[in-house]
mmCIF file of C-alpha atoms in Angstrom:
data_model
loop_
_atom_site.group_PDB
_atom_site.id
_atom_site.type_symbol
_atom_site.label_atom_id
_atom_site.label_comp_id
_atom_site.label_asym_id
_atom_site.label_seq_id
_atom_site.Cartn_x
_atom_site.Cartn_y
_atom_site.Cartn_z
ATOM 1 C CA MET A 277 -38.378 13.362 -26.838
ATOM 2 C CA PRO A 278 -39.323 9.651 -26.719
ATOM 3 C CA LYS A 279 -40.182 8.100 -23.370
ATOM 4 C CA LEU A 280 -37.219 6.512 -21.614
ATOM 5 C CA THR A 281 -38.510 2.962 -21.865
ATOM 6 C CA LYS A 282 -36.598 -0.283 -21.482
ATOM 7 C CA GLU A 283 -36.407 -0.425 -25.274
ATOM 8 C CA ILE A 284 -34.713 2.974 -25.332
ATOM 9 C CA ARG A 285 -32.336 1.897 -22.570
ATOM 10 C CA ASP A 286 -31.412 -1.255 -24.480
ATOM 11 C CA LEU A 287 -30.877 0.827 -27.616
ATOM 12 C CA VAL A 288 -28.581 3.155 -25.684
ATOM 13 C CA VAL A 289 -26.510 0.223 -24.402
ATOM 14 C CA ALA A 290 -26.241 -1.323 -27.871
ATOM 15 C CA ASN A 291 -25.195 1.977 -29.428
ATOM 16 C CA ALA A 292 -22.769 2.693 -26.598
ATOM 17 C CA LYS A 293 -21.053 -0.633 -27.198
ATOM 18 C CA LEU A 294 -20.413 0.322 -30.822
ATOM 19 C CA GLU A 295 -19.175 3.784 -29.861
ATOM 20 C CA PHE A 296 -16.847 2.429 -27.180
ATOM 21 C CA LEU A 297 -15.466 -0.187 -29.571
ATOM 22 C CA GLU A 298 -14.768 2.405 -32.233
ATOM 23 C CA ASN A 299 -13.470 5.242 -30.065
ATOM 24 C CA GLY A 300 -12.475 3.762 -26.710
ATOM 25 C CA PHE A 301 -13.956 4.948 -23.437
ATOM 26 C CA GLU A 302 -12.023 8.210 -23.208
ATOM 27 C CA HIS A 303 -12.937 9.443 -26.687
ATOM 28 C CA THR A 304 -16.566 8.382 -26.680
ATOM 29 C CA SER A 305 -19.105 11.202 -26.398
ATOM 30 C CA MET A 306 -22.313 10.878 -24.412
ATOM 31 C CA ARG A 307 -23.753 13.550 -26.702
ATOM 32 C CA SER A 308 -23.012 11.395 -29.730
ATOM 33 C CA ILE A 309 -24.671 8.363 -28.163
ATOM 34 C CA ALA A 310 -27.752 10.405 -27.281
ATOM 35 C CA SER A 311 -27.943 11.790 -30.811
ATOM 36 C CA ASN A 312 -27.612 8.349 -32.389
ATOM 37 C CA VAL A 313 -30.450 7.000 -30.259
ATOM 38 C CA GLY A 314 -32.657 10.044 -30.726
ATOM 39 C CA ILE A 315 -32.878 11.269 -27.150
ATOM 40 C CA SER A 316 -31.557 14.356 -25.408
ATOM 41 C CA VAL A 317 -28.307 14.392 -23.455
ATOM 42 C CA ALA A 318 -30.369 15.151 -20.354
ATOM 43 C CA GLY A 319 -32.466 12.083 -21.090
ATOM 44 C CA LEU A 320 -29.354 9.960 -21.428
ATOM 45 C CA TYR A 321 -28.104 11.155 -18.044
ATOM 46 C CA LYS A 322 -31.432 10.175 -16.528
ATOM 47 C CA LEU A 323 -30.692 6.636 -17.651
ATOM 48 C CA PHE A 324 -27.003 6.596 -16.707
ATOM 49 C CA ALA A 325 -25.373 8.901 -14.187
ATOM 50 C CA ASN A 326 -22.179 9.214 -16.217
ATOM 51 C CA LYS A 327 -20.202 7.658 -19.044
ATOM 52 C CA GLU A 328 -18.478 5.123 -16.802
ATOM 53 C CA ALA A 329 -21.834 3.880 -15.527
ATOM 54 C CA LEU A 330 -22.827 3.299 -19.148
ATOM 55 C CA PHE A 331 -19.574 1.491 -19.898
ATOM 56 C CA ASP A 332 -20.119 -0.646 -16.816
ATOM 57 C CA GLU A 333 -23.605 -1.532 -18.040
ATOM 58 C CA VAL A 334 -22.130 -2.750 -21.332
ATOM 59 C CA VAL A 335 -19.374 -4.944 -19.883
ATOM 60 C CA LYS A 336 -20.773 -6.035 -16.519
ATOM 61 C CA PRO A 337 -22.508 -9.209 -17.794
ATOM 62 C CA ALA A 338 -19.183 -10.446 -19.195
ATOM 63 C CA ILE A 339 -17.424 -9.597 -15.926
ATOM 64 C CA VAL A 340 -20.037 -11.509 -13.938
ATOM 65 C CA GLU A 341 -19.662 -14.531 -16.217
ATOM 66 C CA PHE A 342 -15.882 -14.364 -15.942
ATOM 67 C CA ASP A 343 -16.009 -14.207 -12.133
ATOM 68 C CA THR A 344 -18.390 -17.166 -12.087
ATOM 69 C CA TYR A 345 -16.044 -19.145 -14.315
ATOM 70 C CA TYR A 346 -12.978 -18.197 -12.246
ATOM 71 C CA GLU A 347 -14.618 -19.244 -8.991
ATOM 72 C CA SER A 348 -15.804 -22.536 -10.508
ATOM 73 C CA VAL A 349 -12.245 -23.392 -11.578
ATOM 74 C CA LYS A 350 -10.975 -22.539 -8.104
ATOM 75 C CA LYS A 351 -13.592 -24.738 -6.424
ATOM 76 C CA ASP A 352 -12.852 -27.548 -8.848
ATOM 77 C CA SER A 353 -9.148 -27.372 -7.982
ATOM 78 C CA VAL A 354 -9.943 -27.577 -4.257
ATOM 79 C CA LYS A 355 -12.187 -30.575 -4.902
ATOM 80 C CA LYS A 356 -9.380 -32.315 -6.793
ATOM 81 C CA LEU A 357 -7.030 -31.561 -3.926
ATOM 82 C CA GLU A 358 -9.446 -33.085 -1.418
ATOM 83 C CA CYS A 359 -9.718 -36.180 -3.624
ATOM 84 C CA GLU A 360 -5.910 -36.256 -3.994
ATOM 85 C CA GLU A 361 -6.227 -35.958 -7.765
ATOM 86 C CA PHE A 362 -3.054 -33.889 -7.931
ATOM 87 C CA ASP A 363 -2.232 -34.564 -11.557
ATOM 88 C CA ALA A 364 -5.685 -33.415 -12.680
ATOM 89 C CA ILE A 365 -5.254 -30.034 -11.000
ATOM 90 C CA TRP A 366 -3.056 -28.794 -13.839
ATOM 91 C CA SER A 367 -5.682 -29.428 -16.491
ATOM 92 C CA GLY A 368 -8.590 -27.763 -14.700
ATOM 93 C CA ARG A 369 -9.189 -25.102 -17.349
ATOM 94 C CA SER A 370 -10.698 -26.718 -20.387
ATOM 95 C CA ILE A 371 -10.181 -24.922 -23.666
ATOM 96 C CA GLU A 372 -13.839 -25.365 -24.493
ATOM 97 C CA SER A 373 -15.036 -23.596 -21.348
ATOM 98 C CA ILE A 374 -12.658 -20.670 -21.897
ATOM 99 C CA LEU A 375 -13.786 -20.312 -25.504
ATOM 100 C CA ASN A 376 -17.436 -20.451 -24.503
ATOM 101 C CA LEU A 377 -16.786 -17.686 -21.995
ATOM 102 C CA LEU A 378 -14.872 -15.366 -24.336
ATOM 103 C CA TYR A 379 -17.009 -15.827 -27.425
ATOM 104 C CA ALA A 380 -20.356 -15.550 -25.651
ATOM 105 C CA ASP A 381 -19.700 -11.790 -25.468
ATOM 106 C CA PHE A 382 -16.511 -11.201 -27.411
ATOM 107 C CA ASP A 383 -17.153 -7.472 -27.865
ATOM 108 C CA ALA A 384 -17.448 -6.933 -24.111
ATOM 109 C CA PHE A 385 -14.060 -8.564 -23.525
ATOM 110 C CA LYS A 386 -12.668 -6.478 -26.384
ATOM 111 C CA LEU A 387 -13.857 -3.386 -24.530
ATOM 112 C CA ILE A 388 -12.377 -4.535 -21.237
ATOM 113 C CA ILE A 389 -8.988 -5.445 -22.691
ATOM 114 C CA CYS A 390 -8.564 -2.774 -25.373
ATOM 115 C CA CYS A 391 -10.908 0.145 -24.745
ATOM 116 C CA SER A 392 -11.242 0.595 -20.976
ATOM 117 C CA THR A 393 -8.578 3.238 -20.244
ATOM 118 C CA GLY A 394 -10.166 5.744 -17.890
ATOM 119 C CA THR A 395 -12.496 3.199 -16.262
ATOM 120 C CA LYS A 396 -12.211 0.883 -13.265
ATOM 121 C CA TYR A 397 -11.495 -1.936 -15.719
ATOM 122 C CA GLU A 398 -8.315 -0.446 -17.182
ATOM 123 C CA ASN A 399 -6.192 -2.639 -14.884
ATOM 124 C CA PHE A 400 -8.306 -5.738 -15.415
ATOM 125 C CA LEU A 401 -5.366 -7.976 -16.380
ATOM 126 C CA HIS A 402 -3.151 -6.759 -13.546
ATOM 127 C CA ASP A 403 -5.948 -7.184 -11.013
ATOM 128 C CA LEU A 404 -6.679 -10.657 -12.355
ATOM 129 C CA VAL A 405 -3.030 -11.687 -12.022
ATOM 130 C CA VAL A 406 -2.897 -10.383 -8.439
ATOM 131 C CA ARG A 407 -6.095 -12.272 -7.634
ATOM 132 C CA GLU A 408 -4.823 -15.473 -9.198
ATOM 133 C CA GLN A 409 -1.475 -15.187 -7.459
ATOM 134 C CA LYS A 410 -3.071 -14.793 -4.035
ATOM 135 C CA ASP A 411 -5.349 -17.763 -4.659
ATOM 136 C CA THR A 412 -2.418 -19.838 -5.906
ATOM 137 C CA GLU A 413 -0.403 -19.066 -2.795
ATOM 138 C CA LYS A 414 -3.353 -20.166 -0.629
ATOM 139 C CA PHE A 415 -3.729 -23.293 -2.720
ATOM 140 C CA VAL A 416 -0.029 -24.163 -2.427
ATOM 141 C CA GLN A 417 -0.336 -23.760 1.338
ATOM 142 C CA ARG A 418 -3.239 -26.232 1.344
ATOM 143 C CA LEU A 419 -1.183 -28.662 -0.720
ATOM 144 C CA GLU A 420 1.643 -28.486 1.808
ATOM 145 C CA GLU A 421 -0.796 -28.910 4.702
ATOM 146 C CA SER A 422 -2.040 -32.046 2.939
ATOM 147 C CA GLY A 423 1.485 -33.442 2.957
ATOM 148 C CA VAL A 424 2.263 -32.670 -0.678
ATOM 149 C CA SER A 425 5.787 -31.471 -1.309
ATOM 150 C CA VAL A 426 5.775 -28.246 -3.336
ATOM 151 C CA ARG A 427 8.901 -26.561 -4.591
ATOM 152 C CA PRO A 428 9.058 -22.936 -3.331
ATOM 153 C CA VAL A 429 8.948 -20.348 -6.102
ATOM 154 C CA ARG A 430 9.709 -16.658 -5.709
ATOM 155 C CA SER A 431 6.554 -14.547 -5.681
ATOM 156 C CA GLU A 432 7.744 -12.171 -8.392
ATOM 157 C CA TYR A 433 8.465 -15.121 -10.712
ATOM 158 C CA VAL A 434 4.930 -16.419 -10.273
ATOM 159 C CA HIS A 435 3.515 -12.954 -10.921
ATOM 160 C CA ILE A 436 5.481 -12.505 -14.153
ATOM 161 C CA LEU A 437 4.548 -15.963 -15.430
ATOM 162 C CA MET A 438 0.872 -15.467 -14.649
ATOM 163 C CA ARG A 439 0.940 -12.089 -16.353
ATOM 164 C CA SER A 440 2.489 -13.776 -19.385
ATOM 165 C CA TYR A 441 -0.195 -16.476 -19.396
ATOM 166 C CA TYR A 442 -3.165 -14.142 -19.116
ATOM 167 C CA GLY A 443 -1.615 -11.658 -21.526
ATOM 168 C CA ALA A 444 -1.310 -14.436 -24.104
ATOM 169 C CA LEU A 445 -4.793 -15.752 -23.348
ATOM 170 C CA PHE A 446 -6.435 -12.404 -23.944
ATOM 171 C CA ASP A 447 -4.354 -11.760 -27.043
ATOM 172 C CA VAL A 448 -6.990 -13.804 -28.878
ATOM 173 C CA VAL A 449 -9.277 -10.869 -28.085
ATOM 174 C CA ARG A 450 -6.731 -8.186 -28.908
ATOM 175 C CA HIS A 451 -6.071 -9.732 -32.319
ATOM 176 C CA ASP A 452 -9.697 -10.569 -33.120
ATOM 177 C CA PHE A 453 -9.067 -14.290 -33.513
ATOM 178 C CA THR A 454 -11.936 -16.365 -34.792
ATOM 179 C CA ARG A 455 -13.073 -19.055 -32.389
ATOM 180 C CA ASN A 456 -11.270 -21.675 -34.442
ATOM 181 C CA GLN A 457 -8.040 -19.653 -34.447
ATOM 182 C CA ALA A 458 -8.362 -19.135 -30.700
ATOM 183 C CA GLU A 459 -8.891 -22.847 -30.124
ATOM 184 C CA GLN A 460 -5.726 -23.750 -32.013
ATOM 185 C CA PHE A 461 -3.750 -21.108 -30.142
ATOM 186 C CA LEU A 462 -5.027 -22.157 -26.707
ATOM 187 C CA ILE A 463 -3.990 -25.745 -27.406
ATOM 188 C CA VAL A 464 -0.450 -24.469 -27.981
ATOM 189 C CA LEU A 465 -0.639 -22.147 -24.954
ATOM 190 C CA ASN A 466 -1.684 -24.973 -22.633
ATOM 191 C CA LYS A 467 1.006 -27.278 -23.988
ATOM 192 C CA PHE A 468 3.518 -24.577 -23.165
ATOM 193 C CA PHE A 469 2.327 -23.579 -19.691
ATOM 194 C CA GLU A 470 0.970 -26.758 -18.079
ATOM 195 C CA PRO A 471 4.289 -28.688 -18.158
ATOM 196 C CA GLY A 472 6.019 -25.490 -17.045
ATOM 197 C CA TRP A 473 3.871 -25.107 -13.933
ATOM 198 C CA ARG A 474 4.375 -28.785 -13.088
ATOM 199 C CA GLU A 475 8.136 -28.408 -13.384
ATOM 200 C CA ILE A 476 8.324 -25.144 -11.452
ATOM 201 C CA PHE A 477 6.291 -26.302 -8.470
ATOM 202 C CA ARG A 478 7.439 -29.935 -8.743
ATOM 203 C CA VAL A 479 4.108 -31.287 -7.484
#
C-alpha cells in the first residue's frame, strides 16, 4: 500500500469529488474511492474518519468563500446605511462578484445544491434563507432606528420571497449554466427582484 502522503490525500479528494458528482453522497462508496486511488479502505479511513468528513473536505473551501462573500455584502449594506446611501443598498450584490464566487468552484456548489442529501449541507438553501431573513430583520430595525420609514412585511412573506430568490440564483448551478448564460439570467433576476424589494419595504 502506498504511503498516505499529501499527494495521496489530494488524489482522494479529487476522486471523491467525481464520485459524489456522479452518484450523490448517499450512493457513493468509500470502497470505490479507495480502489480508484489505489489504497486500502483502512488507509482511506485513516485519512478521513467517515464519508461525510470526506464530503466536507471537498466542499468546505466553497462554503468558506460563500460565507466570506455573504458577510462582506452584509457589512457593505451596514456601511451604506451609516452613510445614508439608502438607494445603493438594493444593488449591493454585483453580478460579477456572485459569478466569480460560483464559478471559482462550480463543482463544489453543484455538490452542495444537488448531491448533499445525507450530509449537514442538505438544507443549505433553507439555512441560508433563515440566516438572510434574520439579518434582514436586524437591518430593517437599524433602518427604523435611523429614522427611515420601512413598510412592515409579514415574516412568512419575506421567507418565501427569499427562498424564491436563492432558489432561482442556484438554479444556474442545478442546470449547469455556462458563466455567460448565468450572467444573462442574473441580470434578469436582479431586474425582477430589486424593484420588488424596494416596493415591498417602501424604503
